Amino acid sequence: MMRPVTARSIAALVAALSIAAAAIPAEAGNKRLSQPYTYTVGDDVATRTAGLFRVVAGLEASPLVYYDRKEQCLVAYIVGSAADITEAKREIEGFVGAVKEYVLPYAKSQHGIALTENDVTLIYFNDGGDGSPFEMVRRENGQYKAAPEAPGDLKE
């Protein structure tokens, strides 16, 4: 025996269909993400450097390290809470040591490339909890450069 179709059963069916439709995951659909992208040796070394820095420095998360294709160097963002530029430079030197001990040998053994520490730019950001992180100092081409926007009380 067939049940009669009532307004109540139609409402229940509509409700069930709308719940099922809401449960279907949305698709991103951004076709630009499907564009070809050439993964370079610099990209590989940067990815490995981020992992090495995380392990060597005992960080919870990997720092941002990328290959700058225009400047043809690796760039690493180091975030810390150094009180002054001298302290920030000491922290950067620890990362320079990791570059020499781990990154340069990796590039040589894995890709046959002889890099130097000058091929890595290290940028130190202070994240002392007083607002947004700001750049304090960077080591670029083996030279330290104070950030142009560093607060006035952070002079050497």
PDB file of C-alpha atoms in Angstrom:
ATOM      1  CA  MET A   1       0.000   0.000   0.000  1.00  0.00           C
ATOM      2  CA  MET A   2       1.351   3.349  -1.031  1.00  0.00           C
ATOM      3  CA  ARG A   3       1.334   6.248   1.396  1.00  0.00           C
ATOM      4  CA  PRO A   4      -0.227   9.473   0.268  1.00  0.00           C
ATOM      5  CA  VAL A   5       2.153  12.378  -0.414  1.00  0.00           C
ATOM      6  CA  THR A   6       1.514  15.046   2.146  1.00  0.00           C
ATOM      7  CA  ALA A   7       2.864  18.516   2.670  1.00  0.00           C
ATOM      8  CA  ARG A   8       4.648  17.170   5.715  1.00  0.00           C
ATOM      9  CA  SER A   9       6.530  14.483   3.732  1.00  0.00           C
ATOM     10  CA  ILE A  10       7.472  17.020   1.034  1.00  0.00           C
ATOM     11  CA  ALA A  11       8.811  19.377   3.703  1.00  0.00           C
ATOM     12  CA  ALA A  12      10.833  16.549   5.245  1.00  0.00           C
ATOM     13  CA  LEU A  13      12.273  15.637   1.827  1.00  0.00           C
ATOM     14  CA  VAL A  14      13.209  19.261   1.095  1.00  0.00           C
ATOM     15  CA  ALA A  15      14.849  19.568   4.511  1.00  0.00           C
ATOM     16  CA  ALA A  16      16.832  16.356   3.999  1.00  0.00           C
ATOM     17  CA  LEU A  17      18.016  17.493   0.554  1.00  0.00           C
ATOM     18  CA  SER A  18      19.108  20.899   1.834  1.00  0.00           C
ATOM     19  CA  ILE A  19      21.060  19.295   4.682  1.00  0.00           C
ATOM     20  CA  ALA A  20      22.719  16.912   2.228  1.00  0.00           C
ATOM     21  CA  ALA A  21      23.567  19.795  -0.118  1.00  0.00           C
ATOM     22  CA  ALA A  22      25.115  21.774   2.740  1.00  0.00           C
ATOM     23  CA  ALA A  23      27.283  18.785   3.676  1.00  0.00           C
ATOM     24  CA  ILE A  24      28.883  18.565   0.213  1.00  0.00           C
ATOM     25  CA  PRO A  25      32.327  20.206   0.414  1.00  0.00           C
ATOM     26  CA  ALA A  26      32.755  23.337  -1.676  1.00  0.00           C
ATOM     27  CA  GLU A  27      35.259  23.199  -4.508  1.00  0.00           C
ATOM     28  CA  ALA A  28      37.884  25.905  -4.752  1.00  0.00           C
ATOM     29  CA  GLY A  29      37.770  26.102  -8.526  1.00  0.00           C
ATOM     30  CA  ASN A  30      40.548  28.694  -8.936  1.00  0.00           C
ATOM     31  CA  LYS A  31      41.961  27.606 -12.266  1.00  0.00           C
ATOM     32  CA  ARG A  32      44.994  29.862 -11.850  1.00  0.00           C
ATOM     33  CA  LEU A  33      46.275  27.371  -9.270  1.00  0.00           C
ATOM     34  CA  SER A  34      46.614  24.837 -12.086  1.00  0.00           C
ATOM     35  CA  GLN A  35      49.143  26.896 -14.002  1.00  0.00           C
ATOM     36  CA  PRO A  36      52.501  25.208 -14.641  1.00  0.00           C
ATOM     37  CA  TYR A  37      55.261  26.209 -12.249  1.00  0.00           C
ATOM     38  CA  THR A  38      58.926  25.389 -12.608  1.00  0.00           C
ATOM     39  CA  TYR A  39      60.414  24.125  -9.366  1.00  0.00           C
ATOM     40  CA  THR A  40      64.041  25.245  -9.315  1.00  0.00           C
ATOM     41  CA  VAL A  41      67.104  24.040  -7.459  1.00  0.00           C
ATOM     42  CA  GLY A  42      66.851  27.264  -5.444  1.00  0.00           C
ATOM     43  CA  ASP A  43      63.317  26.307  -4.407  1.00  0.00           C
ATOM     44  CA  ASP A  44      64.560  22.907  -3.265  1.00  0.00           C
ATOM     45  CA  VAL A  45      67.485  24.320  -1.288  1.00  0.00           C
ATOM     46  CA  ALA A  46      65.174  26.913   0.325  1.00  0.00           C
ATOM     47  CA  THR A  47      62.710  24.212   1.373  1.00  0.00           C
ATOM     48  CA  ARG A  48      65.510  22.104   2.845  1.00  0.00           C
ATOM     49  CA  THR A  49      66.975  25.172   4.594  1.00  0.00           C
ATOM     50  CA  ALA A  50      63.680  25.878   6.359  1.00  0.00           C
ATOM     51  CA  GLY A  51      63.636  22.340   7.736  1.00  0.00           C
ATOM     52  CA  LEU A  52      67.286  22.462   8.771  1.00  0.00           C
ATOM     53  CA  PHE A  53      66.794  25.786  10.565  1.00  0.00           C
ATOM     54  CA  ARG A  54      63.805  24.378  12.436  1.00  0.00           C
ATOM     55  CA  VAL A  55      65.778  21.391  13.683  1.00  0.00           C
ATOM     56  CA  VAL A  56      69.066  23.189  14.415  1.00  0.00           C
ATOM     57  CA  ALA A  57      67.428  26.132  16.195  1.00  0.00           C
ATOM     58  CA  GLY A  58      64.876  23.942  17.993  1.00  0.00           C
ATOM     59  CA  LEU A  59      61.935  25.917  16.633  1.00  0.00           C
ATOM     60  CA  GLU A  60      58.355  24.680  16.855  1.00  0.00           C
ATOM     61  CA  ALA A  61      57.592  25.657  13.271  1.00  0.00           C
ATOM     62  CA  SER A  62      59.841  26.074  10.249  1.00  0.00           C
ATOM     63  CA  PRO A  63      60.849  29.642   9.472  1.00  0.00           C
ATOM     64  CA  LEU A  64      59.924  31.128   6.119  1.00  0.00           C
ATOM     65  CA  VAL A  65      62.730  30.529   3.630  1.00  0.00           C
ATOM     66  CA  TYR A  66      62.303  31.101  -0.093  1.00  0.00           C
ATOM     67  CA  TYR A  67      64.343  31.410  -3.251  1.00  0.00           C
ATOM     68  CA  ASP A  68      64.320  34.982  -4.589  1.00  0.00           C
ATOM     69  CA  ARG A  69      64.463  34.422  -8.343  1.00  0.00           C
ATOM     70  CA  LYS A  70      65.177  38.071  -9.120  1.00  0.00           C
ATOM     71  CA  GLU A  71      68.125  38.415  -6.723  1.00  0.00           C
ATOM     72  CA  GLN A  72      69.115  34.738  -7.136  1.00  0.00           C
ATOM     73  CA  CYS A  73      69.585  34.092  -3.451  1.00  0.00           C
ATOM     74  CA  LEU A  74      67.863  32.364  -0.569  1.00  0.00           C
ATOM     75  CA  VAL A  75      65.982  34.605   1.860  1.00  0.00           C
ATOM     76  CA  ALA A  76      65.155  33.534   5.417  1.00  0.00           C
ATOM     77  CA  TYR A  77      62.892  35.354   7.868  1.00  0.00           C
ATOM     78  CA  ILE A  78      64.001  34.859  11.456  1.00  0.00           C
ATOM     79  CA  VAL A  79      61.504  35.895  14.103  1.00  0.00           C
ATOM     80  CA  GLY A  80      62.664  36.479  17.649  1.00  0.00           C
ATOM     81  CA  SER A  81      62.475  38.897  20.557  1.00  0.00           C
ATOM     82  CA  ALA A  82      65.981  40.385  20.667  1.00  0.00           C
ATOM     83  CA  ALA A  83      66.146  43.518  22.778  1.00  0.00           C
ATOM     84  CA  ASP A  84      68.604  45.320  20.491  1.00  0.00           C
ATOM     85  CA  ILE A  85      70.394  45.010  17.170  1.00  0.00           C
ATOM     86  CA  THR A  86      73.535  43.503  18.732  1.00  0.00           C
ATOM     87  CA  GLU A  87      71.455  40.679  20.208  1.00  0.00           C
ATOM     88  CA  ALA A  88      69.632  40.190  16.883  1.00  0.00           C
ATOM     89  CA  LYS A  89      73.000  39.927  15.103  1.00  0.00           C
ATOM     90  CA  ARG A  90      74.093  37.228  17.580  1.00  0.00           C
ATOM     91  CA  GLU A  91      70.956  35.253  16.744  1.00  0.00           C
ATOM     92  CA  ILE A  92      71.577  35.696  13.013  1.00  0.00           C
ATOM     93  CA  GLU A  93      75.142  34.398  13.455  1.00  0.00           C
ATOM     94  CA  GLY A  94      73.700  31.155  14.820  1.00  0.00           C
ATOM     95  CA  PHE A  95      71.786  30.761  11.566  1.00  0.00           C
ATOM     96  CA  VAL A  96      74.921  31.624   9.559  1.00  0.00           C
ATOM     97  CA  GLY A  97      76.601  28.718  11.353  1.00  0.00           C
ATOM     98  CA  ALA A  98      73.746  26.414  10.288  1.00  0.00           C
ATOM     99  CA  VAL A  99      74.081  27.657   6.695  1.00  0.00           C
ATOM    100  CA  LYS A 100      77.796  26.809   6.697  1.00  0.00           C
ATOM    101  CA  GLU A 101      77.423  23.460   8.441  1.00  0.00           C
ATOM    102  CA  TYR A 102      74.280  22.108   6.766  1.00  0.00           C
ATOM    103  CA  VAL A 103      72.899  24.159   3.865  1.00  0.00           C
ATOM    104  CA  LEU A 104      76.089  24.620   1.839  1.00  0.00           C
ATOM    105  CA  PRO A 105      77.024  20.905   2.056  1.00  0.00           C
ATOM    106  CA  TYR A 106      73.448  19.941   1.090  1.00  0.00           C
ATOM    107  CA  ALA A 107      73.547  22.141  -2.019  1.00  0.00           C
ATOM    108  CA  LYS A 108      76.927  20.681  -2.960  1.00  0.00           C
ATOM    109  CA  SER A 109      76.077  17.010  -2.388  1.00  0.00           C
ATOM    110  CA  GLN A 110      72.515  17.064  -3.713  1.00  0.00           C
ATOM    111  CA  HIS A 111      72.858  19.483  -6.634  1.00  0.00           C
ATOM    112  CA  GLY A 112      76.595  19.936  -7.236  1.00  0.00           C
ATOM    113  CA  ILE A 113      76.368  23.669  -6.500  1.00  0.00           C
ATOM    114  CA  ALA A 114      79.041  25.501  -4.518  1.00  0.00           C
ATOM    115  CA  LEU A 115      77.121  28.136  -2.570  1.00  0.00           C
ATOM    116  CA  THR A 116      78.572  30.550  -0.044  1.00  0.00           C
ATOM    117  CA  GLU A 117      77.010  32.121   3.026  1.00  0.00           C
ATOM    118  CA  ASN A 118      76.594  35.278   0.904  1.00  0.00           C
ATOM    119  CA  ASP A 119      73.984  33.418  -1.157  1.00  0.00           C
ATOM    120  CA  VAL A 120      71.658  33.526   1.865  1.00  0.00           C
ATOM    121  CA  THR A 121      70.007  36.714   3.116  1.00  0.00           C
ATOM    122  CA  LEU A 122      68.899  36.484   6.749  1.00  0.00           C
ATOM    123  CA  ILE A 123      66.307  39.017   7.927  1.00  0.00           C
ATOM    124  CA  TYR A 124      65.619  39.335  11.650  1.00  0.00           C
ATOM    125  CA  PHE A 125      62.143  40.405  12.775  1.00  0.00           C
ATOM    126  CA  ASN A 126      61.372  41.359  16.366  1.00  0.00           C
ATOM    127  CA  ASP A 127      58.112  39.897  17.635  1.00  0.00           C
ATOM    128  CA  GLY A 128      58.244  41.078  21.203  1.00  0.00           C
ATOM    129  CA  GLY A 129      54.474  41.057  21.488  1.00  0.00           C
ATOM    130  CA  ASP A 130      54.006  44.816  21.162  1.00  0.00           C
ATOM    131  CA  GLY A 131      52.164  44.854  17.848  1.00  0.00           C
ATOM    132  CA  SER A 132      53.201  43.546  14.482  1.00  0.00           C
ATOM    133  CA  PRO A 133      56.688  42.094  13.998  1.00  0.00           C
ATOM    134  CA  PHE A 134      59.131  44.600  12.541  1.00  0.00           C
ATOM    135  CA  GLU A 135      62.444  44.155  10.779  1.00  0.00           C
ATOM    136  CA  MET A 136      65.415  45.027  12.980  1.00  0.00           C
ATOM    137  CA  VAL A 137      68.418  44.025  10.902  1.00  0.00           C
ATOM    138  CA  ARG A 138      69.409  41.883   7.953  1.00  0.00           C
ATOM    139  CA  ARG A 139      72.544  40.109   6.804  1.00  0.00           C
ATOM    140  CA  GLU A 140      72.850  40.442   3.047  1.00  0.00           C
ATOM    141  CA  ASN A 141      75.948  39.597   0.977  1.00  0.00           C
ATOM    142  CA  GLY A 142      77.838  39.044   4.224  1.00  0.00           C
ATOM    143  CA  GLN A 143      77.099  42.580   5.472  1.00  0.00           C
ATOM    144  CA  TYR A 144      74.710  43.738   8.181  1.00  0.00           C
ATOM    145  CA  LYS A 145      72.214  46.437   7.294  1.00  0.00           C
ATOM    146  CA  ALA A 146      69.891  48.082   9.791  1.00  0.00           C
ATOM    147  CA  ALA A 147      66.272  48.134   8.731  1.00  0.00           C
ATOM    148  CA  PRO A 148      65.247  51.578   7.516  1.00  0.00           C
ATOM    149  CA  GLU A 149      62.011  51.483   9.517  1.00  0.00           C
ATOM    150  CA  ALA A 150      63.497  50.195  12.795  1.00  0.00           C
ATOM    151  CA  PRO A 151      62.298  52.233  15.784  1.00  0.00           C
ATOM    152  CA  GLY A 152      64.725  54.980  16.805  1.00  0.00           C
ATOM    153  CA  ASP A 153      65.515  53.448  20.180  1.00  0.00           C
ATOM    154  CA  LEU A 154      67.013  50.321  18.548  1.00  0.00           C
ATOM    155  CA  LYS A 155      70.266  51.899  17.369  1.00  0.00           C
ATOM    156  CA  GLU A 156      73.593  50.210  17.993  1.00  0.00           C
TER     157      GLU A 156
END
